[in-house]
Short mmCIF file of C-alpha atoms in Angstrom, two decimals:
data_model
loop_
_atom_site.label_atom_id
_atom_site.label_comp_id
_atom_site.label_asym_id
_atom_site.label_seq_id
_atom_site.Cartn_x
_atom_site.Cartn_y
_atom_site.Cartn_z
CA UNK A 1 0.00 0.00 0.00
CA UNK A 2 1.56 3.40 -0.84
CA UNK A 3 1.36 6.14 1.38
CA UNK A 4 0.26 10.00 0.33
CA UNK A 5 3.04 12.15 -0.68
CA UNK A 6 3.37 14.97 1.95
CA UNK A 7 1.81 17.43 0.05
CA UNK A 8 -1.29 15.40 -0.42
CA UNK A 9 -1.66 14.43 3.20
CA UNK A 10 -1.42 18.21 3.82
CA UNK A 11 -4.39 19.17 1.43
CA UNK A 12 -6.78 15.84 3.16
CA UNK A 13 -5.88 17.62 6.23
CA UNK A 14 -6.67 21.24 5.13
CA UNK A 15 -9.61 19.81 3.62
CA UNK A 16 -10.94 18.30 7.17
CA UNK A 17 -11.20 21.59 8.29
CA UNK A 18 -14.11 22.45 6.78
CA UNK A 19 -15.68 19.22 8.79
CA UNK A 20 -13.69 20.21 12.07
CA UNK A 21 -15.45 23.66 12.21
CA UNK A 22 -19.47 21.73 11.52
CA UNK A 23 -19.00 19.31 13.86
CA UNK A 24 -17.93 22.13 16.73
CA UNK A 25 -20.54 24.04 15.92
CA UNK A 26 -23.09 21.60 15.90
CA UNK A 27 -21.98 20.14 19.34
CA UNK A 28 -21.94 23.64 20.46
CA UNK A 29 -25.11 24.10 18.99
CA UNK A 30 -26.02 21.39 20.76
CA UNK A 31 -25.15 23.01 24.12
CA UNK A 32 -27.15 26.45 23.23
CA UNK A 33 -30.25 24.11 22.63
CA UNK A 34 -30.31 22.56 25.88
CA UNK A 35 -29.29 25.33 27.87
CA UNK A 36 -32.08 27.88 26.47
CA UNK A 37 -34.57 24.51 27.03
CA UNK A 38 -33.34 24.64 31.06
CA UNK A 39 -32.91 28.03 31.75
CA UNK A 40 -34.70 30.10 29.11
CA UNK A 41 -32.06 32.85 28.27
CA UNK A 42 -28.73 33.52 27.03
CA UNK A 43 -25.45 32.68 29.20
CA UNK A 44 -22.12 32.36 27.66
CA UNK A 45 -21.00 31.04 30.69
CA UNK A 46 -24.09 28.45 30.77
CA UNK A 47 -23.45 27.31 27.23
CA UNK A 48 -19.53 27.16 27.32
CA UNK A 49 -20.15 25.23 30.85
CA UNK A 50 -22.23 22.27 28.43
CA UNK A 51 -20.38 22.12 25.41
CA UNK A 52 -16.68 22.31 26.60
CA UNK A 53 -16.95 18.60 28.22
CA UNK A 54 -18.06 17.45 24.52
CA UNK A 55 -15.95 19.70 22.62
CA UNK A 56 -12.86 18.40 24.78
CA UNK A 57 -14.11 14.65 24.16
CA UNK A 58 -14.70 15.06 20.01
CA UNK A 59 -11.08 16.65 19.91
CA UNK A 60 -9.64 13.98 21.99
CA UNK A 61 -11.46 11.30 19.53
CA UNK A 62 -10.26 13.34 16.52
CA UNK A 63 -6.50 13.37 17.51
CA UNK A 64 -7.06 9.73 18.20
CA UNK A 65 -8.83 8.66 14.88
CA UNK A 66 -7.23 10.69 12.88
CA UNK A 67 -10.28 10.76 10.25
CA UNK A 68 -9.42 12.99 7.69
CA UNK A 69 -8.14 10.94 4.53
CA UNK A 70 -12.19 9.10 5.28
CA UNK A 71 -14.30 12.13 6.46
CA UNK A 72 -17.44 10.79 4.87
CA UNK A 73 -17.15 7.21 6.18
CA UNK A 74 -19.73 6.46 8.79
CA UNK A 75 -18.30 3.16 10.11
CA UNK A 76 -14.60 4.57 10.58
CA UNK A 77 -15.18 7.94 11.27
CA UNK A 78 -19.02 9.05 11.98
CA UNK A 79 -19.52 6.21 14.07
CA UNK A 80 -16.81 6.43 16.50
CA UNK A 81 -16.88 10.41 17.10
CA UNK A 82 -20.25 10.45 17.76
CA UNK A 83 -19.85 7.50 20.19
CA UNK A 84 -16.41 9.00 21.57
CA UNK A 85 -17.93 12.23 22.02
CA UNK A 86 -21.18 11.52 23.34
CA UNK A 87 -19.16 9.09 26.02
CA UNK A 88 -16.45 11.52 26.49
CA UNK A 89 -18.44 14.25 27.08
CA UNK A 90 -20.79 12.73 29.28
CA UNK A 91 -17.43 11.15 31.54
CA UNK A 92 -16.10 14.06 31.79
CA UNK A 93 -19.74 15.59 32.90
CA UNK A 94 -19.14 13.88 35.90
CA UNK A 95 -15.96 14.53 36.43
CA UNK A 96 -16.44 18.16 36.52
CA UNK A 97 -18.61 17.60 38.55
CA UNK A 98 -22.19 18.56 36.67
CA UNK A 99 -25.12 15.93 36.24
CA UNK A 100 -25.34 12.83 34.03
CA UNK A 101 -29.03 11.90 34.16
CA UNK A 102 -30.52 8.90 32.34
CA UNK A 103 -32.65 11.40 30.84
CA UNK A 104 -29.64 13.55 29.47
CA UNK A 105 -27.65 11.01 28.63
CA UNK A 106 -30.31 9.72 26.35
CA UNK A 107 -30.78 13.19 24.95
CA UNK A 108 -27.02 13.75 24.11
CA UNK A 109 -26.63 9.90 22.46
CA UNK A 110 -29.61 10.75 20.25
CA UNK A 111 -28.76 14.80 19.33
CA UNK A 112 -24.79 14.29 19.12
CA UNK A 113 -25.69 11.04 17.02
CA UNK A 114 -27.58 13.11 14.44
CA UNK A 115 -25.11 16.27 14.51
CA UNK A 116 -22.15 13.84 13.79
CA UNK A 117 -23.62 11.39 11.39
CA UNK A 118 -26.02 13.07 9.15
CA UNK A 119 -24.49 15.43 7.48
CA UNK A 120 -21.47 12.91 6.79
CA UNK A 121 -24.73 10.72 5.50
CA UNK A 122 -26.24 13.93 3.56
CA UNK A 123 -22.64 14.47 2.06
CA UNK A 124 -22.05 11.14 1.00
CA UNK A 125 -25.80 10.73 -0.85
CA UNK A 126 -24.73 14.19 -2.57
CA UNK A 127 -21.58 13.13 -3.81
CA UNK A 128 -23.01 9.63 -5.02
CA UNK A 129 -25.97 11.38 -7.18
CA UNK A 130 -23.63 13.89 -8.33
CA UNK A 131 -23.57 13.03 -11.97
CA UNK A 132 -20.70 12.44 -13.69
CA UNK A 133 -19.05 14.77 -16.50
CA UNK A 134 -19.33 13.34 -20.08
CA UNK A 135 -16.43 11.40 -21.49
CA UNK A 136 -14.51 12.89 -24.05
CA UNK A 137 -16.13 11.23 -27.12
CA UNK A 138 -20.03 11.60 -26.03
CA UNK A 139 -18.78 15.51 -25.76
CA UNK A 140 -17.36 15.33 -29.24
CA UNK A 141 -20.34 13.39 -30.29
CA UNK A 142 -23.21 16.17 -29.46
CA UNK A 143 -21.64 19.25 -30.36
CA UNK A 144 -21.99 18.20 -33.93
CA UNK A 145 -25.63 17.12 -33.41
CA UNK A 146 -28.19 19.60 -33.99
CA UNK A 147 -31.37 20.50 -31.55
#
C-alpha cells in the first residue's frame, strides 16, 4: 500500500477543516439548545459550561482517529466520534462535577448522534448522485448534433 506524498496528506488535512469547524458548531449548537430549554435565556458562561466537556471529548477522539483521509465514512469515522464524544463528554460531565441523568444522557446519544452522522450521510448521498461529466467522445459526439 503506498502512502500519500506529503503534500497530499497536507491538502486531506486542510480539507478536514471544513468538517472540524461543523461538527464544533453543531456540538456547540447542541449546548445552546439545551441550555435555552433549562434556563430560558442567554449565558455564555451556561453554554460554554455544556459544550466544553463534549468539545474536549470530540477533539480527543479526533486526535485519536485521525479521520481525515475518510471524512465521509460512517463506520470509521461518523460512528466512533459520535460515540467518543457523546461518552467523552458525558465522563467528563461527571468529572467536573455537573449531572449525568438517564434522561440527558439519552438526549445527548440521540442529538450528538444526528449532529455527527447526518451530514457525513447527507454528504455522501450528494456526492453519489452527483452526476458524472461526459467522457470525451459523447462531448465530441453532441456538439456536432443539432437541436
Amino acid at each position: 500500500m503506498r502512502s500519500a506524498s506529503p503534500g497530499r496528506r497536507a491538502r486531506i488535512r486542510r480539507g478536514y477543516t471544513a468538517w472540524l469547524t461543523t461538527d464544533v458548531v453543531l456540538i456547540s449548537l447542541f449546548a445552546l439548545l439545551g441550555h435555552l430549554s433549562h434556563y430560558g435565556t442567554f449565558s455564555a458562561s451556561g453554554v460554554a459550561r455544556t459544550a466544553l466537556p463534549f468539545l474536549v471529548a470530540y477533539l480527543v477522539t479526533t486526535a485519536i482517529l485521525r479521520p481525515w483521509p475518510r471524512a465521509l465514512s460512517l463506520l470509521r469515522t461518523a460512528l466512533p466520534l459520535w460515540l467518543g464524544t457523546a461518552a467523552g463528554g458525558l465522563a467528563l460531565r461527571v468529572l467536573f462535577g455537573d449531572g449525568a441523568a438517564v434522561s440527558f444522557q439519552i438526549v445527548a446519544l440521540g442529538v450528538l448522534g444526528l449532529f455527527l452522522t447526518a451530514p457525513r450521510a447527507g454528504a455522501r448521498l450528494v456526492r453519489r448522485r452527483r452526476p458524472l461529466p461526459p467522457t470525451t467522445t459523447a462531448t465530441s459526439r453532441t456538439q456536432g448534433a443539432s437541436t
